[in-house]
Amino acid sequence: MGSKGAGGSSGSMVRRILLGSQLRRLREARGITREAAGYSIRASESKISRMELGRVSFKARDVEDLLTLYGVTEDAEREPLLSLARDSSVAGWWHNYSDVLPTWFQTYVGLEGAASQISSYEVQFVHGLLQTEEYAHAVVTAGHRPLAEEEIERRVALRLERQKLLLGESAPEVICLLDEAALHRPYGGRAVMDAQLRHLAEISERPNVSLHLVPFELGGHPAESGAFTLLRFPESDLNDIVYLEQLTSALYLDKRDEVAQYDHVLRRLVDISLSPEHTRDHLSRIRQLL
C-alpha cells in the first residue's frame, strides 16, 4: 500500500502538496503573481494554482525555473525542493483505477493513504474503509447513474484495495462517527446488512479503529452540515485537511481556522455519541431487528 512519510506511492501525493505549499510561500515572499510565475514556465495562472495545491505532477525544469524566478539560486536550497519534485512523480497504485476514478477523488485516495489519522462523520452509508464487499457492491449500484457491470466491479475492487490500508504496519488511526440512519438504510437487503453490521462490530475491535454510533435519541447534533472527513499527516509541514465530497467534485479545506471548526465538531460528536463498547451493543440490537 505504500508507507506514509518517506517512501511509497501514497507519499508522493503528500510530497506534491508539500512542494506546492513551499513554492507558494516563495512566490508570495517575492511579491510575484501567479500570472507572472505561469508566464515564466510557459503555463497559465491556473496551472500555477494547481501546482501550488499539489493537484498536478511537477516537471523538474518547471521547478528549476520557478526557483530561479523566486531568487532561490544556492544548490543547498534548491536541491531539497528538486528532490521533492522528482519523488512526487511516483504513480500511486490507484492510478490503475483511473478509468473509474474521478481526478478529484484520486487526490483523496492519495491523501488517505498518507494520513496518520482519518476521522470522519458519515450519514448516508458506512464509511468506504469499513464496508464489506457485498455492501460496497450495493452502494455502488445504488448511485445516481446506471453503471456497466465491469465498472461496478472495478469500483468495488478499488474500495477493497483502499481497505488494505487498515492492515499495514503503519496503519492510520481511524475514528468513525456513524449516524444511526446509515444502519437502517438497507443496502443490499437483510443478509447483506446483517453481514455489514457484524463486520463493523468485528473491525471496531481493532486497536487502530474507533467506531462511535450517533444514535437517533441524540436528536440534533453539531454535525448539521453533513458528512465530512478530516485527515492528519505525520509530516509537520502539512496542514490537516478536511474533505467534503459533492456529486461531481470535492472540496479540500486546509485553512487552519476552517479545519479547527470541523475538528471541534468531531470532538463534540465523540463526546456525545455512543462509546465503541456501547456502539457494538447497539449494532447487535439492530441486527436482531433485521
PDB file of C-alpha atoms in Angstrom:
ATOM      1  CA  MET A   1       0.000   0.000   0.000  1.00  0.00           C
ATOM      2  CA  GLY A   2       2.998   2.272   0.402  1.00  0.00           C
ATOM      3  CA  SER A   3       4.210   3.778   3.604  1.00  0.00           C
ATOM      4  CA  LYS A   4       3.412   7.158   4.978  1.00  0.00           C
ATOM      5  CA  GLY A   5       6.208   9.695   5.107  1.00  0.00           C
ATOM      6  CA  ALA A   6       9.365   8.967   3.171  1.00  0.00           C
ATOM      7  CA  GLY A   7       8.515   6.102   0.868  1.00  0.00           C
ATOM      8  CA  GLY A   8       5.744   4.564  -1.195  1.00  0.00           C
ATOM      9  CA  SER A   9       3.329   5.817  -3.795  1.00  0.00           C
ATOM     10  CA  SER A  10       0.948   7.200  -1.154  1.00  0.00           C
ATOM     11  CA  GLY A  11       3.698   9.545  -0.014  1.00  0.00           C
ATOM     12  CA  SER A  12       4.027  11.048  -3.484  1.00  0.00           C
ATOM     13  CA  MET A  13       0.743  12.899  -3.022  1.00  0.00           C
ATOM     14  CA  VAL A  14       1.993  14.408   0.220  1.00  0.00           C
ATOM     15  CA  ARG A  15       5.277  15.402  -1.423  1.00  0.00           C
ATOM     16  CA  ARG A  16       3.374  17.240  -4.165  1.00  0.00           C
ATOM     17  CA  ILE A  17       1.379  19.177  -1.575  1.00  0.00           C
ATOM     18  CA  LEU A  18       4.495  19.959   0.475  1.00  0.00           C
ATOM     19  CA  LEU A  19       6.373  21.161  -2.614  1.00  0.00           C
ATOM     20  CA  GLY A  20       3.401  23.171  -3.836  1.00  0.00           C
ATOM     21  CA  SER A  21       2.971  24.927  -0.488  1.00  0.00           C
ATOM     22  CA  GLN A  22       6.693  25.789  -0.355  1.00  0.00           C
ATOM     23  CA  LEU A  23       6.612  27.179  -3.902  1.00  0.00           C
ATOM     24  CA  ARG A  24       3.583  29.283  -2.965  1.00  0.00           C
ATOM     25  CA  ARG A  25       5.380  30.711   0.093  1.00  0.00           C
ATOM     26  CA  LEU A  26       8.460  31.549  -2.004  1.00  0.00           C
ATOM     27  CA  ARG A  27       6.347  33.228  -4.696  1.00  0.00           C
ATOM     28  CA  GLU A  28       4.372  35.302  -2.200  1.00  0.00           C
ATOM     29  CA  ALA A  29       7.554  36.315  -0.344  1.00  0.00           C
ATOM     30  CA  ARG A  30       8.871  37.794  -3.598  1.00  0.00           C
ATOM     31  CA  GLY A  31       5.576  39.504  -4.403  1.00  0.00           C
ATOM     32  CA  ILE A  32       5.217  37.620  -7.708  1.00  0.00           C
ATOM     33  CA  THR A  33       1.737  36.976  -9.108  1.00  0.00           C
ATOM     34  CA  ARG A  34       0.570  33.551 -10.249  1.00  0.00           C
ATOM     35  CA  GLU A  35       0.200  35.003 -13.719  1.00  0.00           C
ATOM     36  CA  ALA A  36       3.850  36.113 -13.810  1.00  0.00           C
ATOM     37  CA  ALA A  37       5.010  32.772 -12.418  1.00  0.00           C
ATOM     38  CA  GLY A  38       2.991  30.952 -15.065  1.00  0.00           C
ATOM     39  CA  TYR A  39       4.472  33.098 -17.818  1.00  0.00           C
ATOM     40  CA  SER A  40       7.994  32.160 -16.688  1.00  0.00           C
ATOM     41  CA  ILE A  41       7.312  28.456 -17.279  1.00  0.00           C
ATOM     42  CA  ARG A  42       5.085  28.875 -20.336  1.00  0.00           C
ATOM     43  CA  ALA A  43       1.974  27.961 -18.355  1.00  0.00           C
ATOM     44  CA  SER A  44      -1.281  29.547 -17.241  1.00  0.00           C
ATOM     45  CA  GLU A  45      -2.136  31.145 -13.922  1.00  0.00           C
ATOM     46  CA  SER A  46      -4.470  28.201 -13.209  1.00  0.00           C
ATOM     47  CA  LYS A  47      -1.592  25.751 -13.780  1.00  0.00           C
ATOM     48  CA  ILE A  48       0.434  27.552 -11.094  1.00  0.00           C
ATOM     49  CA  SER A  49      -2.589  27.383  -8.796  1.00  0.00           C
ATOM     50  CA  ARG A  50      -2.928  23.624  -9.339  1.00  0.00           C
ATOM     51  CA  MET A  51       0.802  23.141  -8.759  1.00  0.00           C
ATOM     52  CA  GLU A  52       0.673  25.081  -5.504  1.00  0.00           C
ATOM     53  CA  LEU A  53      -2.241  22.959  -4.321  1.00  0.00           C
ATOM     54  CA  GLY A  54      -0.386  19.749  -5.192  1.00  0.00           C
ATOM     55  CA  ARG A  55      -3.050  18.723  -7.698  1.00  0.00           C
ATOM     56  CA  VAL A  56      -0.664  18.070 -10.608  1.00  0.00           C
ATOM     57  CA  SER A  57       2.738  16.459 -11.030  1.00  0.00           C
ATOM     58  CA  PHE A  58       5.850  18.621 -11.333  1.00  0.00           C
ATOM     59  CA  LYS A  59       8.373  18.765 -14.153  1.00  0.00           C
ATOM     60  CA  ALA A  60      11.908  19.277 -12.848  1.00  0.00           C
ATOM     61  CA  ARG A  61      12.535  22.025 -15.417  1.00  0.00           C
ATOM     62  CA  ASP A  62       9.470  23.971 -14.258  1.00  0.00           C
ATOM     63  CA  VAL A  63      10.545  23.776 -10.627  1.00  0.00           C
ATOM     64  CA  GLU A  64      14.088  24.845 -11.556  1.00  0.00           C
ATOM     65  CA  ASP A  65      12.768  27.865 -13.478  1.00  0.00           C
ATOM     66  CA  LEU A  66      10.384  28.854 -10.678  1.00  0.00           C
ATOM     67  CA  LEU A  67      13.102  28.610  -8.042  1.00  0.00           C
ATOM     68  CA  THR A  68      15.320  30.866 -10.166  1.00  0.00           C
ATOM     69  CA  LEU A  69      12.449  33.344 -10.560  1.00  0.00           C
ATOM     70  CA  TYR A  70      11.904  33.286  -6.785  1.00  0.00           C
ATOM     71  CA  GLY A  71      15.571  34.010  -6.097  1.00  0.00           C
ATOM     72  CA  VAL A  72      16.482  30.553  -4.798  1.00  0.00           C
ATOM     73  CA  THR A  73      19.861  30.110  -6.500  1.00  0.00           C
ATOM     74  CA  GLU A  74      22.012  28.242  -3.986  1.00  0.00           C
ATOM     75  CA  ASP A  75      22.275  24.495  -4.637  1.00  0.00           C
ATOM     76  CA  ALA A  76      21.873  23.760  -0.934  1.00  0.00           C
ATOM     77  CA  GLU A  77      18.434  25.424  -1.013  1.00  0.00           C
ATOM     78  CA  ARG A  78      17.365  24.186  -4.444  1.00  0.00           C
ATOM     79  CA  GLU A  79      18.233  20.502  -4.131  1.00  0.00           C
ATOM     80  CA  PRO A  80      15.742  19.527  -1.379  1.00  0.00           C
ATOM     81  CA  LEU A  81      12.913  21.060  -3.419  1.00  0.00           C
ATOM     82  CA  LEU A  82      14.089  19.455  -6.671  1.00  0.00           C
ATOM     83  CA  SER A  83      14.321  16.132  -4.836  1.00  0.00           C
ATOM     84  CA  LEU A  84      10.717  16.579  -3.704  1.00  0.00           C
ATOM     85  CA  ALA A  85       9.747  17.217  -7.345  1.00  0.00           C
ATOM     86  CA  ARG A  86      11.450  14.007  -8.512  1.00  0.00           C
ATOM     87  CA  ASP A  87       9.940  11.884  -5.732  1.00  0.00           C
ATOM     88  CA  SER A  88       6.453  13.336  -6.177  1.00  0.00           C
ATOM     89  CA  SER A  89       6.172  11.898  -9.682  1.00  0.00           C
ATOM     90  CA  VAL A  90       5.837   8.301  -8.411  1.00  0.00           C
ATOM     91  CA  ALA A  91       2.485   6.963  -9.616  1.00  0.00           C
ATOM     92  CA  GLY A  92       0.101   5.751  -6.911  1.00  0.00           C
ATOM     93  CA  TRP A  93      -1.468   2.287  -7.009  1.00  0.00           C
ATOM     94  CA  TRP A  94      -4.864   3.947  -7.545  1.00  0.00           C
ATOM     95  CA  HIS A  95      -3.780   5.181 -10.983  1.00  0.00           C
ATOM     96  CA  ASN A  96      -4.564   1.651 -12.165  1.00  0.00           C
ATOM     97  CA  TYR A  97      -8.213   2.523 -11.450  1.00  0.00           C
ATOM     98  CA  SER A  98      -8.184   5.851 -13.311  1.00  0.00           C
ATOM     99  CA  ASP A  99     -10.859   4.511 -15.672  1.00  0.00           C
ATOM    100  CA  VAL A 100     -13.387   4.517 -12.809  1.00  0.00           C
ATOM    101  CA  LEU A 101     -11.800   7.116 -10.532  1.00  0.00           C
ATOM    102  CA  PRO A 102     -12.581  10.838 -10.977  1.00  0.00           C
ATOM    103  CA  THR A 103      -9.475  13.025 -10.781  1.00  0.00           C
ATOM    104  CA  TRP A 104     -10.833  14.859  -7.728  1.00  0.00           C
ATOM    105  CA  PHE A 105     -11.169  11.533  -5.870  1.00  0.00           C
ATOM    106  CA  GLN A 106      -7.685  10.383  -6.906  1.00  0.00           C
ATOM    107  CA  THR A 107      -6.407  13.250  -4.766  1.00  0.00           C
ATOM    108  CA  TYR A 108      -8.398  11.968  -1.795  1.00  0.00           C
ATOM    109  CA  VAL A 109      -7.221   8.359  -2.152  1.00  0.00           C
ATOM    110  CA  GLY A 110      -3.621   9.561  -2.221  1.00  0.00           C
ATOM    111  CA  LEU A 111      -4.109  11.683   0.883  1.00  0.00           C
ATOM    112  CA  GLU A 112      -5.991   8.901   2.668  1.00  0.00           C
ATOM    113  CA  GLY A 113      -3.086   6.548   2.034  1.00  0.00           C
ATOM    114  CA  ALA A 114      -0.613   9.036   3.504  1.00  0.00           C
ATOM    115  CA  ALA A 115      -2.625  10.052   6.583  1.00  0.00           C
ATOM    116  CA  SER A 116      -1.712   9.081  10.117  1.00  0.00           C
ATOM    117  CA  GLN A 117      -5.257   9.735  11.333  1.00  0.00           C
ATOM    118  CA  ILE A 118      -8.562   9.541   9.425  1.00  0.00           C
ATOM    119  CA  SER A 119     -11.599  10.951  11.237  1.00  0.00           C
ATOM    120  CA  SER A 120     -14.999  11.016   9.589  1.00  0.00           C
ATOM    121  CA  TYR A 121     -18.702  11.556  10.085  1.00  0.00           C
ATOM    122  CA  GLU A 122     -20.960   9.531   7.787  1.00  0.00           C
ATOM    123  CA  VAL A 123     -24.719   9.733   7.488  1.00  0.00           C
ATOM    124  CA  GLN A 124     -25.724   8.099   4.178  1.00  0.00           C
ATOM    125  CA  PHE A 125     -23.812   4.814   4.390  1.00  0.00           C
ATOM    126  CA  VAL A 126     -20.960   3.043   6.162  1.00  0.00           C
ATOM    127  CA  HIS A 127     -17.527   4.591   5.523  1.00  0.00           C
ATOM    128  CA  GLY A 128     -15.788   3.055   2.494  1.00  0.00           C
ATOM    129  CA  LEU A 129     -12.888   1.747   4.587  1.00  0.00           C
ATOM    130  CA  LEU A 130     -15.328  -0.267   6.714  1.00  0.00           C
ATOM    131  CA  GLN A 131     -17.617  -1.715   4.020  1.00  0.00           C
ATOM    132  CA  THR A 132     -17.939  -5.403   3.176  1.00  0.00           C
ATOM    133  CA  GLU A 133     -17.609  -6.367  -0.479  1.00  0.00           C
ATOM    134  CA  GLU A 134     -21.337  -7.123  -0.823  1.00  0.00           C
ATOM    135  CA  TYR A 135     -22.360  -3.884   0.881  1.00  0.00           C
ATOM    136  CA  ALA A 136     -19.923  -1.911  -1.297  1.00  0.00           C
ATOM    137  CA  HIS A 137     -21.466  -3.522  -4.382  1.00  0.00           C
ATOM    138  CA  ALA A 138     -24.938  -2.462  -3.213  1.00  0.00           C
ATOM    139  CA  VAL A 139     -23.785   1.111  -2.542  1.00  0.00           C
ATOM    140  CA  VAL A 140     -22.097   1.422  -5.941  1.00  0.00           C
ATOM    141  CA  THR A 141     -25.112   0.096  -7.841  1.00  0.00           C
ATOM    142  CA  ALA A 142     -27.467   2.433  -5.941  1.00  0.00           C
ATOM    143  CA  GLY A 143     -25.601   5.512  -7.246  1.00  0.00           C
ATOM    144  CA  HIS A 144     -27.106   8.400  -9.164  1.00  0.00           C
ATOM    145  CA  ARG A 145     -26.413   6.875 -12.597  1.00  0.00           C
ATOM    146  CA  PRO A 146     -26.509   3.328 -14.026  1.00  0.00           C
ATOM    147  CA  LEU A 147     -23.116   1.642 -14.481  1.00  0.00           C
ATOM    148  CA  ALA A 148     -21.890  -1.232 -16.609  1.00  0.00           C
ATOM    149  CA  GLU A 149     -21.169  -4.406 -14.644  1.00  0.00           C
ATOM    150  CA  GLU A 150     -17.442  -4.153 -15.351  1.00  0.00           C
ATOM    151  CA  GLU A 151     -17.293  -0.633 -13.946  1.00  0.00           C
ATOM    152  CA  ILE A 152     -19.232  -1.721 -10.864  1.00  0.00           C
ATOM    153  CA  GLU A 153     -16.725  -4.496 -10.193  1.00  0.00           C
ATOM    154  CA  ARG A 154     -13.796  -2.103 -10.707  1.00  0.00           C
ATOM    155  CA  ARG A 155     -15.255   0.415  -8.259  1.00  0.00           C
ATOM    156  CA  VAL A 156     -15.791  -2.298  -5.646  1.00  0.00           C
ATOM    157  CA  ALA A 157     -12.244  -3.605  -6.198  1.00  0.00           C
ATOM    158  CA  LEU A 158     -10.888  -0.101  -5.660  1.00  0.00           C
ATOM    159  CA  ARG A 159     -12.755   0.170  -2.366  1.00  0.00           C
ATOM    160  CA  LEU A 160     -11.373  -3.176  -1.183  1.00  0.00           C
ATOM    161  CA  GLU A 161      -7.865  -2.117  -2.208  1.00  0.00           C
ATOM    162  CA  ARG A 162      -8.217   1.033  -0.099  1.00  0.00           C
ATOM    163  CA  GLN A 163      -9.129  -1.104   2.906  1.00  0.00           C
ATOM    164  CA  LYS A 164      -5.691  -2.761   2.919  1.00  0.00           C
ATOM    165  CA  LEU A 165      -4.582   0.497   4.475  1.00  0.00           C
ATOM    166  CA  LEU A 166      -6.054  -0.653   7.795  1.00  0.00           C
ATOM    167  CA  LEU A 167      -3.898  -3.781   7.919  1.00  0.00           C
ATOM    168  CA  GLY A 168      -0.434  -2.383   7.188  1.00  0.00           C
ATOM    169  CA  GLU A 169       2.386  -1.921   9.667  1.00  0.00           C
ATOM    170  CA  SER A 170       1.861   1.836   9.637  1.00  0.00           C
ATOM    171  CA  ALA A 171      -1.949   1.652   9.624  1.00  0.00           C
ATOM    172  CA  PRO A 172      -3.574   5.002  10.417  1.00  0.00           C
ATOM    173  CA  GLU A 173      -5.800   5.657  13.399  1.00  0.00           C
ATOM    174  CA  VAL A 174      -9.406   5.637  12.155  1.00  0.00           C
ATOM    175  CA  ILE A 175     -12.126   7.438  14.124  1.00  0.00           C
ATOM    176  CA  CYS A 176     -15.514   6.909  12.502  1.00  0.00           C
ATOM    177  CA  LEU A 177     -18.675   8.673  13.665  1.00  0.00           C
ATOM    178  CA  LEU A 178     -21.563   6.835  12.052  1.00  0.00           C
ATOM    179  CA  ASP A 179     -25.084   8.217  12.067  1.00  0.00           C
ATOM    180  CA  GLU A 180     -27.622   5.576  13.016  1.00  0.00           C
ATOM    181  CA  ALA A 181     -29.614   6.467   9.892  1.00  0.00           C
ATOM    182  CA  ALA A 182     -26.954   4.733   7.782  1.00  0.00           C
ATOM    183  CA  LEU A 183     -27.525   1.456   9.609  1.00  0.00           C
ATOM    184  CA  HIS A 184     -31.264   1.477   8.932  1.00  0.00           C
ATOM    185  CA  ARG A 185     -30.836   2.088   5.202  1.00  0.00           C
ATOM    186  CA  PRO A 186     -30.990  -1.482   3.809  1.00  0.00           C
ATOM    187  CA  TYR A 187     -28.344  -1.551   1.092  1.00  0.00           C
ATOM    188  CA  GLY A 188     -28.401  -4.994  -0.497  1.00  0.00           C
ATOM    189  CA  GLY A 189     -31.140  -6.465   1.667  1.00  0.00           C
ATOM    190  CA  ARG A 190     -31.270  -8.203   5.038  1.00  0.00           C
ATOM    191  CA  ALA A 191     -28.407 -10.682   4.628  1.00  0.00           C
ATOM    192  CA  VAL A 192     -26.007  -8.044   3.284  1.00  0.00           C
ATOM    193  CA  MET A 193     -26.885  -5.616   6.087  1.00  0.00           C
ATOM    194  CA  ASP A 194     -26.515  -8.303   8.748  1.00  0.00           C
ATOM    195  CA  ALA A 195     -23.042  -9.202   7.471  1.00  0.00           C
ATOM    196  CA  GLN A 196     -22.105  -5.495   7.318  1.00  0.00           C
ATOM    197  CA  LEU A 197     -23.214  -4.866  10.897  1.00  0.00           C
ATOM    198  CA  ARG A 198     -21.286  -7.936  12.074  1.00  0.00           C
ATOM    199  CA  HIS A 199     -18.207  -6.711  10.193  1.00  0.00           C
ATOM    200  CA  LEU A 200     -18.485  -3.279  11.838  1.00  0.00           C
ATOM    201  CA  ALA A 201     -18.562  -4.857  15.282  1.00  0.00           C
ATOM    202  CA  GLU A 202     -15.530  -7.004  14.474  1.00  0.00           C
ATOM    203  CA  ILE A 203     -13.390  -4.324  12.852  1.00  0.00           C
ATOM    204  CA  SER A 204     -14.178  -1.880  15.667  1.00  0.00           C
ATOM    205  CA  GLU A 205     -12.224  -4.220  17.957  1.00  0.00           C
ATOM    206  CA  ARG A 206      -9.023  -3.397  16.079  1.00  0.00           C
ATOM    207  CA  PRO A 207      -6.699  -1.189  18.159  1.00  0.00           C
ATOM    208  CA  ASN A 208      -6.466   1.476  15.421  1.00  0.00           C
ATOM    209  CA  VAL A 209     -10.239   1.722  14.761  1.00  0.00           C
ATOM    210  CA  SER A 210     -12.711   3.632  16.962  1.00  0.00           C
ATOM    211  CA  LEU A 211     -16.358   3.389  15.894  1.00  0.00           C
ATOM    212  CA  HIS A 212     -18.922   5.680  17.514  1.00  0.00           C
ATOM    213  CA  LEU A 213     -22.627   5.475  16.699  1.00  0.00           C
ATOM    214  CA  VAL A 214     -24.526   8.767  16.621  1.00  0.00           C
ATOM    215  CA  PRO A 215     -27.934   7.483  17.820  1.00  0.00           C
ATOM    216  CA  PHE A 216     -31.371   8.750  16.867  1.00  0.00           C
ATOM    217  CA  GLU A 217     -32.087   9.586  20.519  1.00  0.00           C
ATOM    218  CA  LEU A 218     -29.441  12.282  20.378  1.00  0.00           C
ATOM    219  CA  GLY A 219     -31.727  14.404  18.220  1.00  0.00           C
ATOM    220  CA  GLY A 220     -29.910  17.414  16.790  1.00  0.00           C
ATOM    221  CA  HIS A 221     -26.117  17.457  16.989  1.00  0.00           C
ATOM    222  CA  PRO A 222     -23.124  19.590  15.908  1.00  0.00           C
ATOM    223  CA  ALA A 223     -22.549  17.916  12.504  1.00  0.00           C
ATOM    224  CA  GLU A 224     -25.524  19.695  10.980  1.00  0.00           C
ATOM    225  CA  SER A 225     -23.759  20.325   7.661  1.00  0.00           C
ATOM    226  CA  GLY A 226     -23.469  16.621   6.801  1.00  0.00           C
ATOM    227  CA  ALA A 227     -20.713  14.109   6.116  1.00  0.00           C
ATOM    228  CA  PHE A 228     -17.024  15.060   6.121  1.00  0.00           C
ATOM    229  CA  THR A 229     -13.564  13.578   6.677  1.00  0.00           C
ATOM    230  CA  LEU A 230     -10.598  15.144   8.469  1.00  0.00           C
ATOM    231  CA  LEU A 231      -7.127  13.869   7.576  1.00  0.00           C
ATOM    232  CA  ARG A 232      -3.977  14.343   9.660  1.00  0.00           C
ATOM    233  CA  PHE A 233      -0.442  13.613   8.484  1.00  0.00           C
ATOM    234  CA  PRO A 234       2.827  12.707  10.163  1.00  0.00           C
ATOM    235  CA  GLU A 235       4.669  15.482   8.296  1.00  0.00           C
ATOM    236  CA  SER A 236       4.818  18.605  10.461  1.00  0.00           C
ATOM    237  CA  ASP A 237       4.805  20.861   7.371  1.00  0.00           C
ATOM    238  CA  LEU A 238       1.470  19.553   6.114  1.00  0.00           C
ATOM    239  CA  ASN A 239      -1.763  21.083   7.418  1.00  0.00           C
ATOM    240  CA  ASP A 240      -4.707  18.928   8.411  1.00  0.00           C
ATOM    241  CA  ILE A 241      -7.180  18.652   5.535  1.00  0.00           C
ATOM    242  CA  VAL A 242     -10.977  18.434   5.567  1.00  0.00           C
ATOM    243  CA  TYR A 243     -12.520  16.564   2.637  1.00  0.00           C
ATOM    244  CA  LEU A 244     -16.081  17.355   1.547  1.00  0.00           C
ATOM    245  CA  GLU A 245     -17.460  15.203  -1.243  1.00  0.00           C
ATOM    246  CA  GLN A 246     -20.070  16.529  -3.658  1.00  0.00           C
ATOM    247  CA  LEU A 247     -21.941  14.910  -6.530  1.00  0.00           C
ATOM    248  CA  THR A 248     -19.466  15.844  -9.268  1.00  0.00           C
ATOM    249  CA  SER A 249     -16.481  17.231  -7.375  1.00  0.00           C
ATOM    250  CA  ALA A 250     -14.964  17.676  -3.926  1.00  0.00           C
ATOM    251  CA  LEU A 251     -13.668  20.420  -1.649  1.00  0.00           C
ATOM    252  CA  TYR A 252     -10.354  20.233   0.211  1.00  0.00           C
ATOM    253  CA  LEU A 253     -10.108  22.687   3.100  1.00  0.00           C
ATOM    254  CA  ASP A 254      -6.734  23.324   4.740  1.00  0.00           C
ATOM    255  CA  LYS A 255      -7.059  26.790   6.280  1.00  0.00           C
ATOM    256  CA  ARG A 256      -6.404  26.357   9.979  1.00  0.00           C
ATOM    257  CA  ASP A 257      -9.479  28.256  11.180  1.00  0.00           C
ATOM    258  CA  GLU A 258     -11.824  26.237   8.944  1.00  0.00           C
ATOM    259  CA  VAL A 259     -10.224  22.902   9.850  1.00  0.00           C
ATOM    260  CA  ALA A 260     -10.413  23.838  13.538  1.00  0.00           C
ATOM    261  CA  GLN A 261     -14.185  24.198  13.296  1.00  0.00           C
ATOM    262  CA  TYR A 262     -14.560  20.710  11.825  1.00  0.00           C
ATOM    263  CA  ASP A 263     -12.160  19.339  14.421  1.00  0.00           C
ATOM    264  CA  HIS A 264     -14.307  20.906  17.153  1.00  0.00           C
ATOM    265  CA  VAL A 265     -17.430  19.259  15.702  1.00  0.00           C
ATOM    266  CA  LEU A 266     -15.675  15.868  15.638  1.00  0.00           C
ATOM    267  CA  ARG A 267     -14.595  16.196  19.261  1.00  0.00           C
ATOM    268  CA  ARG A 268     -18.108  17.191  20.340  1.00  0.00           C
ATOM    269  CA  LEU A 269     -19.571  14.255  18.433  1.00  0.00           C
ATOM    270  CA  VAL A 270     -17.178  11.805  20.069  1.00  0.00           C
ATOM    271  CA  ASP A 271     -18.170  13.206  23.478  1.00  0.00           C
ATOM    272  CA  ILE A 272     -21.923  12.855  22.963  1.00  0.00           C
ATOM    273  CA  SER A 273     -22.132   9.740  20.763  1.00  0.00           C
ATOM    274  CA  LEU A 274     -22.025   6.106  21.933  1.00  0.00           C
ATOM    275  CA  SER A 275     -18.692   4.694  23.055  1.00  0.00           C
ATOM    276  CA  PRO A 276     -17.174   1.877  20.942  1.00  0.00           C
ATOM    277  CA  GLU A 277     -18.417  -0.669  23.503  1.00  0.00           C
ATOM    278  CA  HIS A 278     -21.970   0.713  23.545  1.00  0.00           C
ATOM    279  CA  THR A 279     -21.825   1.024  19.755  1.00  0.00           C
ATOM    280  CA  ARG A 280     -21.159  -2.729  19.465  1.00  0.00           C
ATOM    281  CA  ASP A 281     -24.115  -3.420  21.785  1.00  0.00           C
ATOM    282  CA  HIS A 282     -26.318  -1.200  19.619  1.00  0.00           C
ATOM    283  CA  LEU A 283     -25.144  -2.949  16.445  1.00  0.00           C
ATOM    284  CA  SER A 284     -26.195  -6.251  17.981  1.00  0.00           C
ATOM    285  CA  ARG A 285     -29.665  -4.884  18.791  1.00  0.00           C
ATOM    286  CA  ILE A 286     -30.123  -3.551  15.259  1.00  0.00           C
ATOM    287  CA  ARG A 287     -29.153  -6.965  13.833  1.00  0.00           C
ATOM    288  CA  GLN A 288     -31.864  -8.592  15.928  1.00  0.00           C
ATOM    289  CA  LEU A 289     -34.421  -6.241  14.370  1.00  0.00           C
ATOM    290  CA  LEU A 290     -33.489  -7.097  10.754  1.00  0.00           C
TER     291      LEU A 290
END
